[in-house]
Amino acid sequence: MTAPLPRSCPACDGTAATRIDQYSPPEWDVVACNRCGFVYLQNPPEYEALEEDYAWEKTYVEKTRKGGSTPFSRANRWLRTRLGLLGGRRETHLYPALFGAGRVLDIGCGNVVRARPPITPYGIELSRKLHAEADSEMRARGGYCLQEAGAEGVWKFDADFFDGAILHSYLEHEAQPMRVLQGLHRALKPGGKIIARMPNYGSLNRRAIGAKWCGFRHPDHVNYFTPASLAAMADRAGFSTRILNRANIWLDDNIQAVLTKRAAPTGSGGMGT
């Protein structure tokens, strides 16, 4: 396996961080930035390893085989469903209102084309196998999928090209999330929107379950967002943030949010958590 790369804070570029020992296996360092508090994996694998050794289809299958991170994972999911606190599948119903009939970029799309007609789908996917499957369907509908890292691929599209973007279970995997958001700010039309979903590091379950929380997946999860830290990073990249599941965010293991492109990024700043 390729040696992991040391990494500064992806939120504020700070270089000093404190290891969170209870969340860090021996070979991986989960840290909190000393400047802004953002939590991230300091020594993630290189993109080449994520492309093959830690490809999504491999790590997800292993997680599914185990049935979740703890013996209580299925029970917790059932309970949240019964209480109406799981909303992942209904995100797709928001696409027509958010994106209209325009062009939409799904970064980290896997082999799934989430946006349905009349939307024209585009994608970026690191896994070679999943890219090939997504590209075939997207081309049949007028778009296409790039096979490379999102932080590089997003800059290969023209400015003001997309009406919207989808970041579904993606930003937690991306070693350069700020570069991705800045690239999307360039690629989106004025007022363009991103719908994003990611694990919620601020959830009650993470505090109760600890290291076995379902949001920890070493080493392919490299960023750990709270609603506040997501909003701060988005603000720095030029987006306003609306949390869709704010009413139950304390219990939800995921954050669901809409980011809207402003006229210009605000620049650097602290994050908070």
PDB file of C-alpha atoms in Angstrom:
ATOM      1  CA  MET A   1       0.000   0.000   0.000  1.00  0.00           C
ATOM      2  CA  THR A   2       1.204   3.529  -0.778  1.00  0.00           C
ATOM      3  CA  ALA A   3       2.412   5.441   2.286  1.00  0.00           C
ATOM      4  CA  PRO A   4      -0.161   7.901   3.639  1.00  0.00           C
ATOM      5  CA  LEU A   5       0.375  11.604   3.115  1.00  0.00           C
ATOM      6  CA  PRO A   6       0.522  14.074   6.030  1.00  0.00           C
ATOM      7  CA  ARG A   7      -2.156  16.709   5.676  1.00  0.00           C
ATOM      8  CA  SER A   8      -2.917  20.200   6.954  1.00  0.00           C
ATOM      9  CA  CYS A   9      -6.431  21.138   8.037  1.00  0.00           C
ATOM     10  CA  PRO A  10      -8.723  21.011   4.985  1.00  0.00           C
ATOM     11  CA  ALA A  11     -10.926  23.715   6.498  1.00  0.00           C
ATOM     12  CA  CYS A  12      -8.503  26.486   7.510  1.00  0.00           C
ATOM     13  CA  ASP A  13      -5.078  25.225   6.311  1.00  0.00           C
ATOM     14  CA  GLY A  14      -3.791  25.070   9.880  1.00  0.00           C
ATOM     15  CA  THR A  15      -0.830  22.758  10.447  1.00  0.00           C
ATOM     16  CA  ALA A  16      -1.132  22.108  14.193  1.00  0.00           C
ATOM     17  CA  ALA A  17      -3.601  19.445  15.310  1.00  0.00           C
ATOM     18  CA  THR A  18      -4.269  17.151  18.254  1.00  0.00           C
ATOM     19  CA  ARG A  19      -4.733  13.413  17.780  1.00  0.00           C
ATOM     20  CA  ILE A  20      -8.056  12.038  19.061  1.00  0.00           C
ATOM     21  CA  ASP A  21      -6.774   8.752  20.406  1.00  0.00           C
ATOM     22  CA  GLN A  22     -10.149   7.143  21.121  1.00  0.00           C
ATOM     23  CA  TYR A  23     -11.120   7.479  17.442  1.00  0.00           C
ATOM     24  CA  SER A  24      -7.733   6.637  15.904  1.00  0.00           C
ATOM     25  CA  PRO A  25      -6.620   3.086  15.051  1.00  0.00           C
ATOM     26  CA  PRO A  26      -2.847   2.559  15.374  1.00  0.00           C
ATOM     27  CA  GLU A  27      -2.147   3.247  11.695  1.00  0.00           C
ATOM     28  CA  TRP A  28      -4.557   6.183  11.163  1.00  0.00           C
ATOM     29  CA  ASP A  29      -4.558   9.587  12.894  1.00  0.00           C
ATOM     30  CA  VAL A  30      -7.941  11.242  13.429  1.00  0.00           C
ATOM     31  CA  VAL A  31      -7.145  14.760  14.642  1.00  0.00           C
ATOM     32  CA  ALA A  32      -8.819  18.028  15.615  1.00  0.00           C
ATOM     33  CA  CYS A  33      -7.344  21.219  14.192  1.00  0.00           C
ATOM     34  CA  ASN A  34      -5.879  23.391  16.944  1.00  0.00           C
ATOM     35  CA  ARG A  35      -6.958  26.537  15.112  1.00  0.00           C
ATOM     36  CA  CYS A  36     -10.557  25.855  14.045  1.00  0.00           C
ATOM     37  CA  GLY A  37     -11.507  22.525  15.643  1.00  0.00           C
ATOM     38  CA  PHE A  38     -12.285  20.718  12.379  1.00  0.00           C
ATOM     39  CA  VAL A  39     -11.891  16.934  12.705  1.00  0.00           C
ATOM     40  CA  TYR A  40     -10.144  15.050   9.914  1.00  0.00           C
ATOM     41  CA  LEU A  41      -7.822  12.161   9.058  1.00  0.00           C
ATOM     42  CA  GLN A  42      -4.315  13.594   9.033  1.00  0.00           C
ATOM     43  CA  ASN A  43      -2.634  10.767   7.089  1.00  0.00           C
ATOM     44  CA  PRO A  44      -5.075   9.639   4.367  1.00  0.00           C
ATOM     45  CA  PRO A  45      -4.051   7.241   1.588  1.00  0.00           C
ATOM     46  CA  GLU A  46      -3.043   8.719  -1.744  1.00  0.00           C
ATOM     47  CA  TYR A  47      -5.694   8.905  -4.458  1.00  0.00           C
ATOM     48  CA  GLU A  48      -4.219   5.841  -6.168  1.00  0.00           C
ATOM     49  CA  ALA A  49      -4.922   3.723  -3.088  1.00  0.00           C
ATOM     50  CA  LEU A  50      -8.432   5.135  -2.737  1.00  0.00           C
ATOM     51  CA  GLU A  51      -9.011   4.280  -6.392  1.00  0.00           C
ATOM     52  CA  GLU A  52      -8.277   0.577  -5.921  1.00  0.00           C
ATOM     53  CA  ASP A  53      -7.428  -0.586  -2.365  1.00  0.00           C
ATOM     54  CA  TYR A  54     -10.180   1.458  -0.709  1.00  0.00           C
ATOM     55  CA  ALA A  55     -12.624   1.803  -3.592  1.00  0.00           C
ATOM     56  CA  TRP A  56     -16.176   2.513  -2.431  1.00  0.00           C
ATOM     57  CA  GLU A  57     -17.579  -0.735  -3.802  1.00  0.00           C
ATOM     58  CA  LYS A  58     -15.104  -2.715  -1.671  1.00  0.00           C
ATOM     59  CA  THR A  59     -15.463  -0.842   1.615  1.00  0.00           C
ATOM     60  CA  TYR A  60     -19.245  -0.585   1.329  1.00  0.00           C
ATOM     61  CA  VAL A  61     -19.650  -4.302   0.682  1.00  0.00           C
ATOM     62  CA  GLU A  62     -17.538  -5.069   3.750  1.00  0.00           C
ATOM     63  CA  LYS A  63     -19.594  -2.695   5.885  1.00  0.00           C
ATOM     64  CA  THR A  64     -22.844  -4.251   4.617  1.00  0.00           C
ATOM     65  CA  ARG A  65     -21.549  -7.763   5.321  1.00  0.00           C
ATOM     66  CA  LYS A  66     -20.906  -6.801   8.925  1.00  0.00           C
ATOM     67  CA  GLY A  67     -24.383  -5.298   9.202  1.00  0.00           C
ATOM     68  CA  GLY A  68     -23.177  -1.921  10.499  1.00  0.00           C
ATOM     69  CA  SER A  69     -20.604  -0.776  13.009  1.00  0.00           C
ATOM     70  CA  THR A  70     -22.234  -2.169  16.159  1.00  0.00           C
ATOM     71  CA  PRO A  71     -24.795  -4.840  17.058  1.00  0.00           C
ATOM     72  CA  PHE A  72     -27.279  -1.977  17.542  1.00  0.00           C
ATOM     73  CA  SER A  73     -26.879  -0.392  14.092  1.00  0.00           C
ATOM     74  CA  ARG A  74     -29.893  -2.065  12.494  1.00  0.00           C
ATOM     75  CA  ALA A  75     -32.044  -1.346  15.541  1.00  0.00           C
ATOM     76  CA  ASN A  76     -31.025   2.317  15.549  1.00  0.00           C
ATOM     77  CA  ARG A  77     -31.819   2.615  11.849  1.00  0.00           C
ATOM     78  CA  TRP A  78     -35.233   0.984  12.342  1.00  0.00           C
ATOM     79  CA  LEU A  79     -36.040   3.344  15.202  1.00  0.00           C
ATOM     80  CA  ARG A  80     -35.092   6.475  13.269  1.00  0.00           C
ATOM     81  CA  THR A  81     -37.160   5.280  10.314  1.00  0.00           C
ATOM     82  CA  ARG A  82     -40.187   4.736  12.538  1.00  0.00           C
ATOM     83  CA  LEU A  83     -39.757   8.238  13.952  1.00  0.00           C
ATOM     84  CA  GLY A  84     -39.467   9.734  10.477  1.00  0.00           C
ATOM     85  CA  LEU A  85     -35.847  10.779  10.981  1.00  0.00           C
ATOM     86  CA  LEU A  86     -34.317   9.140   7.904  1.00  0.00           C
ATOM     87  CA  GLY A  87     -34.558  11.178   4.727  1.00  0.00           C
ATOM     88  CA  GLY A  88     -31.823   9.983   2.365  1.00  0.00           C
ATOM     89  CA  ARG A  89     -34.102   8.596  -0.324  1.00  0.00           C
ATOM     90  CA  ARG A  90     -36.331  11.634  -0.512  1.00  0.00           C
ATOM     91  CA  GLU A  91     -33.427  13.877  -1.528  1.00  0.00           C
ATOM     92  CA  THR A  92     -34.007  12.877  -5.152  1.00  0.00           C
ATOM     93  CA  HIS A  93     -37.495  14.386  -5.006  1.00  0.00           C
ATOM     94  CA  LEU A  94     -35.879  17.787  -4.437  1.00  0.00           C
ATOM     95  CA  TYR A  95     -33.870  17.701  -7.665  1.00  0.00           C
ATOM     96  CA  PRO A  96     -36.550  19.112 -10.024  1.00  0.00           C
ATOM     97  CA  ALA A  97     -37.195  22.108  -7.752  1.00  0.00           C
ATOM     98  CA  LEU A  98     -33.489  22.739  -7.168  1.00  0.00           C
ATOM     99  CA  PHE A  99     -32.113  22.102 -10.645  1.00  0.00           C
ATOM    100  CA  GLY A 100     -34.988  22.429 -13.116  1.00  0.00           C
ATOM    101  CA  ALA A 101     -34.172  20.776 -16.443  1.00  0.00           C
ATOM    102  CA  GLY A 102     -30.533  21.802 -16.435  1.00  0.00           C
ATOM    103  CA  ARG A 103     -27.109  20.182 -16.296  1.00  0.00           C
ATOM    104  CA  VAL A 104     -26.181  18.597 -12.970  1.00  0.00           C
ATOM    105  CA  LEU A 105     -22.774  17.295 -11.842  1.00  0.00           C
ATOM    106  CA  ASP A 106     -22.665  14.363  -9.399  1.00  0.00           C
ATOM    107  CA  ILE A 107     -19.180  14.096  -7.867  1.00  0.00           C
ATOM    108  CA  GLY A 108     -18.371  10.671  -6.464  1.00  0.00           C
ATOM    109  CA  CYS A 109     -21.400   9.312  -8.270  1.00  0.00           C
ATOM    110  CA  GLY A 110     -20.374   5.658  -8.126  1.00  0.00           C
ATOM    111  CA  ASN A 111     -22.295   3.702 -10.743  1.00  0.00           C
ATOM    112  CA  VAL A 112     -25.561   5.494  -9.924  1.00  0.00           C
ATOM    113  CA  VAL A 113     -27.256   8.169 -12.035  1.00  0.00           C
ATOM    114  CA  ARG A 114     -29.376   9.899  -9.409  1.00  0.00           C
ATOM    115  CA  ALA A 115     -30.729  12.790 -11.464  1.00  0.00           C
ATOM    116  CA  ARG A 116     -33.616  11.709 -13.685  1.00  0.00           C
ATOM    117  CA  PRO A 117     -34.946  13.321 -16.898  1.00  0.00           C
ATOM    118  CA  PRO A 118     -35.287  16.090 -17.909  1.00  0.00           C
ATOM    119  CA  ILE A 119     -32.012  16.759 -16.044  1.00  0.00           C
ATOM    120  CA  THR A 120     -28.839  16.118 -18.078  1.00  0.00           C
ATOM    121  CA  PRO A 121     -26.468  14.138 -15.839  1.00  0.00           C
ATOM    122  CA  TYR A 122     -22.703  14.560 -15.553  1.00  0.00           C
ATOM    123  CA  GLY A 123     -20.393  12.844 -13.090  1.00  0.00           C
ATOM    124  CA  ILE A 124     -16.909  12.409 -11.676  1.00  0.00           C
ATOM    125  CA  GLU A 125     -15.944   9.026 -10.225  1.00  0.00           C
ATOM    126  CA  LEU A 126     -12.533   7.796  -9.039  1.00  0.00           C
ATOM    127  CA  SER A 127     -13.239   4.046  -9.177  1.00  0.00           C
ATOM    128  CA  ARG A 128     -12.535   2.687 -12.652  1.00  0.00           C
ATOM    129  CA  LYS A 129     -15.213   0.022 -12.477  1.00  0.00           C
ATOM    130  CA  LEU A 130     -17.980   2.294 -11.220  1.00  0.00           C
ATOM    131  CA  HIS A 131     -17.005   5.088 -13.616  1.00  0.00           C
ATOM    132  CA  ALA A 132     -17.461   2.858 -16.654  1.00  0.00           C
ATOM    133  CA  GLU A 133     -20.987   1.944 -15.613  1.00  0.00           C
ATOM    134  CA  ALA A 134     -22.021   5.535 -14.855  1.00  0.00           C
ATOM    135  CA  ASP A 135     -20.442   6.958 -18.009  1.00  0.00           C
ATOM    136  CA  SER A 136     -22.398   4.612 -20.255  1.00  0.00           C
ATOM    137  CA  GLU A 137     -25.757   5.690 -18.856  1.00  0.00           C
ATOM    138  CA  MET A 138     -24.861   9.383 -18.659  1.00  0.00           C
ATOM    139  CA  ARG A 139     -23.756   9.476 -22.300  1.00  0.00           C
ATOM    140  CA  ALA A 140     -27.052   7.917 -23.314  1.00  0.00           C
ATOM    141  CA  ARG A 141     -28.754  10.908 -21.686  1.00  0.00           C
ATOM    142  CA  GLY A 142     -26.559  13.655 -23.121  1.00  0.00           C
ATOM    143  CA  GLY A 143     -23.873  13.948 -20.432  1.00  0.00           C
ATOM    144  CA  TYR A 144     -20.778  11.977 -19.434  1.00  0.00           C
ATOM    145  CA  CYS A 145     -18.654  10.938 -16.456  1.00  0.00           C
ATOM    146  CA  LEU A 146     -14.957  11.702 -15.873  1.00  0.00           C
ATOM    147  CA  GLN A 147     -12.754   9.044 -14.256  1.00  0.00           C
ATOM    148  CA  GLU A 148     -10.517  10.888 -11.805  1.00  0.00           C
ATOM    149  CA  ALA A 149     -10.383  12.637  -8.456  1.00  0.00           C
ATOM    150  CA  GLY A 150     -13.119  15.176  -7.872  1.00  0.00           C
ATOM    151  CA  ALA A 151     -10.683  17.912  -6.812  1.00  0.00           C
ATOM    152  CA  GLU A 152      -9.087  17.753 -10.271  1.00  0.00           C
ATOM    153  CA  GLY A 153     -12.014  16.819 -12.485  1.00  0.00           C
ATOM    154  CA  VAL A 154     -14.297  19.637 -11.342  1.00  0.00           C
ATOM    155  CA  TRP A 155     -11.918  22.186 -12.871  1.00  0.00           C
ATOM    156  CA  LYS A 156     -12.143  20.609 -16.341  1.00  0.00           C
ATOM    157  CA  PHE A 157     -15.648  21.929 -16.990  1.00  0.00           C
ATOM    158  CA  ASP A 158     -16.380  25.416 -18.297  1.00  0.00           C
ATOM    159  CA  ALA A 159     -17.277  28.196 -15.874  1.00  0.00           C
ATOM    160  CA  ASP A 160     -21.018  28.718 -15.269  1.00  0.00           C
ATOM    161  CA  PHE A 161     -21.728  25.385 -16.970  1.00  0.00           C
ATOM    162  CA  PHE A 162     -23.900  23.599 -14.397  1.00  0.00           C
ATOM    163  CA  ASP A 163     -27.274  24.392 -12.900  1.00  0.00           C
ATOM    164  CA  GLY A 164     -26.590  22.214  -9.882  1.00  0.00           C
ATOM    165  CA  ALA A 165     -24.409  19.591  -8.256  1.00  0.00           C
ATOM    166  CA  ILE A 166     -24.844  16.522  -6.078  1.00  0.00           C
ATOM    167  CA  LEU A 167     -22.396  15.582  -3.304  1.00  0.00           C
ATOM    168  CA  HIS A 168     -24.032  12.438  -1.957  1.00  0.00           C
ATOM    169  CA  SER A 169     -21.808  10.694   0.612  1.00  0.00           C
ATOM    170  CA  TYR A 170     -18.788  12.258  -1.073  1.00  0.00           C
ATOM    171  CA  LEU A 171     -17.198  15.136   0.865  1.00  0.00           C
ATOM    172  CA  GLU A 172     -16.265  12.862   3.759  1.00  0.00           C
ATOM    173  CA  HIS A 173     -14.025  10.947   1.299  1.00  0.00           C
ATOM    174  CA  GLU A 174     -12.374  13.957  -0.374  1.00  0.00           C
ATOM    175  CA  ALA A 175      -8.880  14.941   0.808  1.00  0.00           C
ATOM    176  CA  GLN A 176      -9.304  18.408  -0.761  1.00  0.00           C
ATOM    177  CA  PRO A 177     -12.911  19.397   0.005  1.00  0.00           C
ATOM    178  CA  MET A 178     -12.221  23.135  -0.188  1.00  0.00           C
ATOM    179  CA  ARG A 179     -10.738  22.793  -3.666  1.00  0.00           C
ATOM    180  CA  VAL A 180     -13.825  20.853  -4.749  1.00  0.00           C
ATOM    181  CA  LEU A 181     -16.191  23.509  -3.398  1.00  0.00           C
ATOM    182  CA  GLN A 182     -14.148  26.284  -4.995  1.00  0.00           C
ATOM    183  CA  GLY A 183     -14.231  24.397  -8.288  1.00  0.00           C
ATOM    184  CA  LEU A 184     -17.985  24.014  -8.016  1.00  0.00           C
ATOM    185  CA  HIS A 185     -18.358  27.728  -7.309  1.00  0.00           C
ATOM    186  CA  ARG A 186     -16.630  28.348 -10.623  1.00  0.00           C
ATOM    187  CA  ALA A 187     -18.534  25.651 -12.546  1.00  0.00           C
ATOM    188  CA  LEU A 188     -22.021  26.528 -11.284  1.00  0.00           C
ATOM    189  CA  LYS A 189     -24.189  29.236 -12.784  1.00  0.00           C
ATOM    190  CA  PRO A 190     -25.075  32.208 -10.546  1.00  0.00           C
ATOM    191  CA  GLY A 191     -27.472  30.989  -7.878  1.00  0.00           C
ATOM    192  CA  GLY A 192     -26.638  27.354  -8.653  1.00  0.00           C
ATOM    193  CA  LYS A 193     -27.246  24.869  -5.872  1.00  0.00           C
ATOM    194  CA  ILE A 194     -25.487  21.856  -4.392  1.00  0.00           C
ATOM    195  CA  ILE A 195     -27.369  19.191  -2.495  1.00  0.00           C
ATOM    196  CA  ALA A 196     -25.002  17.465  -0.084  1.00  0.00           C
ATOM    197  CA  ARG A 197     -25.183  14.546   2.314  1.00  0.00           C
ATOM    198  CA  MET A 198     -22.463  13.361   4.708  1.00  0.00           C
ATOM    199  CA  PRO A 199     -22.007  11.799   8.168  1.00  0.00           C
ATOM    200  CA  ASN A 200     -22.852  14.099  11.075  1.00  0.00           C
ATOM    201  CA  TYR A 201     -19.918  14.139  13.506  1.00  0.00           C
ATOM    202  CA  GLY A 202     -22.073  16.177  15.874  1.00  0.00           C
ATOM    203  CA  SER A 203     -24.716  13.457  16.232  1.00  0.00           C
ATOM    204  CA  LEU A 204     -25.801  11.999  19.539  1.00  0.00           C
ATOM    205  CA  ASN A 205     -24.960   8.505  18.266  1.00  0.00           C
ATOM    206  CA  ARG A 206     -21.307   9.421  17.755  1.00  0.00           C
ATOM    207  CA  ARG A 207     -21.091  10.684  21.323  1.00  0.00           C
ATOM    208  CA  ALA A 208     -22.859   7.601  22.701  1.00  0.00           C
ATOM    209  CA  ILE A 209     -21.253   4.870  20.569  1.00  0.00           C
ATOM    210  CA  GLY A 210     -17.793   6.386  20.318  1.00  0.00           C
ATOM    211  CA  ALA A 211     -15.236   4.665  18.103  1.00  0.00           C
ATOM    212  CA  LYS A 212     -17.818   2.182  16.762  1.00  0.00           C
ATOM    213  CA  TRP A 213     -20.025   4.952  15.363  1.00  0.00           C
ATOM    214  CA  CYS A 214     -21.122   4.202  11.789  1.00  0.00           C
ATOM    215  CA  GLY A 215     -19.589   7.454  10.506  1.00  0.00           C
ATOM    216  CA  PHE A 216     -16.052   6.238  11.174  1.00  0.00           C
ATOM    217  CA  ARG A 217     -14.680   4.315   8.188  1.00  0.00           C
ATOM    218  CA  HIS A 218     -10.891   4.201   8.221  1.00  0.00           C
ATOM    219  CA  PRO A 219      -9.202   5.253   6.060  1.00  0.00           C
ATOM    220  CA  ASP A 220     -11.694   6.223   3.344  1.00  0.00           C
ATOM    221  CA  HIS A 221     -13.561   8.772   5.486  1.00  0.00           C
ATOM    222  CA  VAL A 222     -11.085  11.627   5.773  1.00  0.00           C
ATOM    223  CA  ASN A 223     -13.323  14.533   6.908  1.00  0.00           C
ATOM    224  CA  TYR A 224     -15.795  14.661   9.802  1.00  0.00           C
ATOM    225  CA  PHE A 225     -18.322  17.483   9.434  1.00  0.00           C
ATOM    226  CA  THR A 226     -20.765  19.073  11.836  1.00  0.00           C
ATOM    227  CA  PRO A 227     -23.512  21.392  10.534  1.00  0.00           C
ATOM    228  CA  ALA A 228     -21.468  24.375  11.736  1.00  0.00           C
ATOM    229  CA  SER A 229     -18.181  23.270  10.172  1.00  0.00           C
ATOM    230  CA  LEU A 230     -19.895  22.452   6.867  1.00  0.00           C
ATOM    231  CA  ALA A 231     -21.527  25.892   6.789  1.00  0.00           C
ATOM    232  CA  ALA A 232     -18.219  27.603   7.576  1.00  0.00           C
ATOM    233  CA  MET A 233     -16.318  25.726   4.856  1.00  0.00           C
ATOM    234  CA  ALA A 234     -19.101  26.415   2.362  1.00  0.00           C
ATOM    235  CA  ASP A 235     -19.090  30.102   3.307  1.00  0.00           C
ATOM    236  CA  ARG A 236     -15.357  30.317   2.700  1.00  0.00           C
ATOM    237  CA  ALA A 237     -15.881  28.797  -0.769  1.00  0.00           C
ATOM    238  CA  GLY A 238     -18.687  31.223  -1.633  1.00  0.00           C
ATOM    239  CA  PHE A 239     -21.870  29.350  -0.679  1.00  0.00           C
ATOM    240  CA  SER A 240     -24.691  29.923   1.771  1.00  0.00           C
ATOM    241  CA  THR A 241     -25.948  26.814   3.598  1.00  0.00           C
ATOM    242  CA  ARG A 242     -29.406  25.538   4.504  1.00  0.00           C
ATOM    243  CA  ILE A 243     -29.576  22.396   6.661  1.00  0.00           C
ATOM    244  CA  LEU A 244     -32.551  20.319   5.510  1.00  0.00           C
ATOM    245  CA  ASN A 245     -32.794  18.063   8.567  1.00  0.00           C
ATOM    246  CA  ARG A 246     -32.161  20.742  11.188  1.00  0.00           C
ATOM    247  CA  ALA A 247     -35.163  19.742  13.330  1.00  0.00           C
ATOM    248  CA  ASN A 248     -33.672  16.346  14.162  1.00  0.00           C
ATOM    249  CA  ILE A 249     -29.995  16.969  13.440  1.00  0.00           C
ATOM    250  CA  TRP A 250     -28.972  16.090  16.997  1.00  0.00           C
ATOM    251  CA  LEU A 251     -30.155  12.499  16.453  1.00  0.00           C
ATOM    252  CA  ASP A 252     -29.441  12.049  12.757  1.00  0.00           C
ATOM    253  CA  ASP A 253     -26.190  10.318  11.781  1.00  0.00           C
ATOM    254  CA  ASN A 254     -26.175  12.357   8.557  1.00  0.00           C
ATOM    255  CA  ILE A 255     -26.259  15.985   7.498  1.00  0.00           C
ATOM    256  CA  GLN A 256     -28.473  16.913   4.550  1.00  0.00           C
ATOM    257  CA  ALA A 257     -27.889  20.402   3.187  1.00  0.00           C
ATOM    258  CA  VAL A 258     -28.399  22.710   0.230  1.00  0.00           C
ATOM    259  CA  LEU A 259     -25.525  25.067  -0.625  1.00  0.00           C
ATOM    260  CA  THR A 260     -26.324  28.059  -2.835  1.00  0.00           C
ATOM    261  CA  LYS A 261     -23.709  29.909  -4.860  1.00  0.00           C
ATOM    262  CA  ARG A 262     -23.158  33.520  -3.866  1.00  0.00           C
ATOM    263  CA  ALA A 263     -21.561  36.157  -6.046  1.00  0.00           C
ATOM    264  CA  ALA A 264     -18.026  35.617  -4.709  1.00  0.00           C
ATOM    265  CA  PRO A 265     -16.184  33.620  -2.027  1.00  0.00           C
ATOM    266  CA  THR A 266     -15.573  35.368   1.297  1.00  0.00           C
ATOM    267  CA  GLY A 267     -12.002  34.085   1.719  1.00  0.00           C
ATOM    268  CA  SER A 268     -10.424  32.245   4.626  1.00  0.00           C
ATOM    269  CA  GLY A 269     -11.643  32.081   8.178  1.00  0.00           C
ATOM    270  CA  GLY A 270     -12.104  29.865  11.206  1.00  0.00           C
ATOM    271  CA  MET A 271     -14.562  27.021  11.282  1.00  0.00           C
ATOM    272  CA  GLY A 272     -15.864  26.115  14.698  1.00  0.00           C
ATOM    273  CA  THR A 273     -17.687  22.825  15.283  1.00  0.00           C
TER     274      THR A 273
END
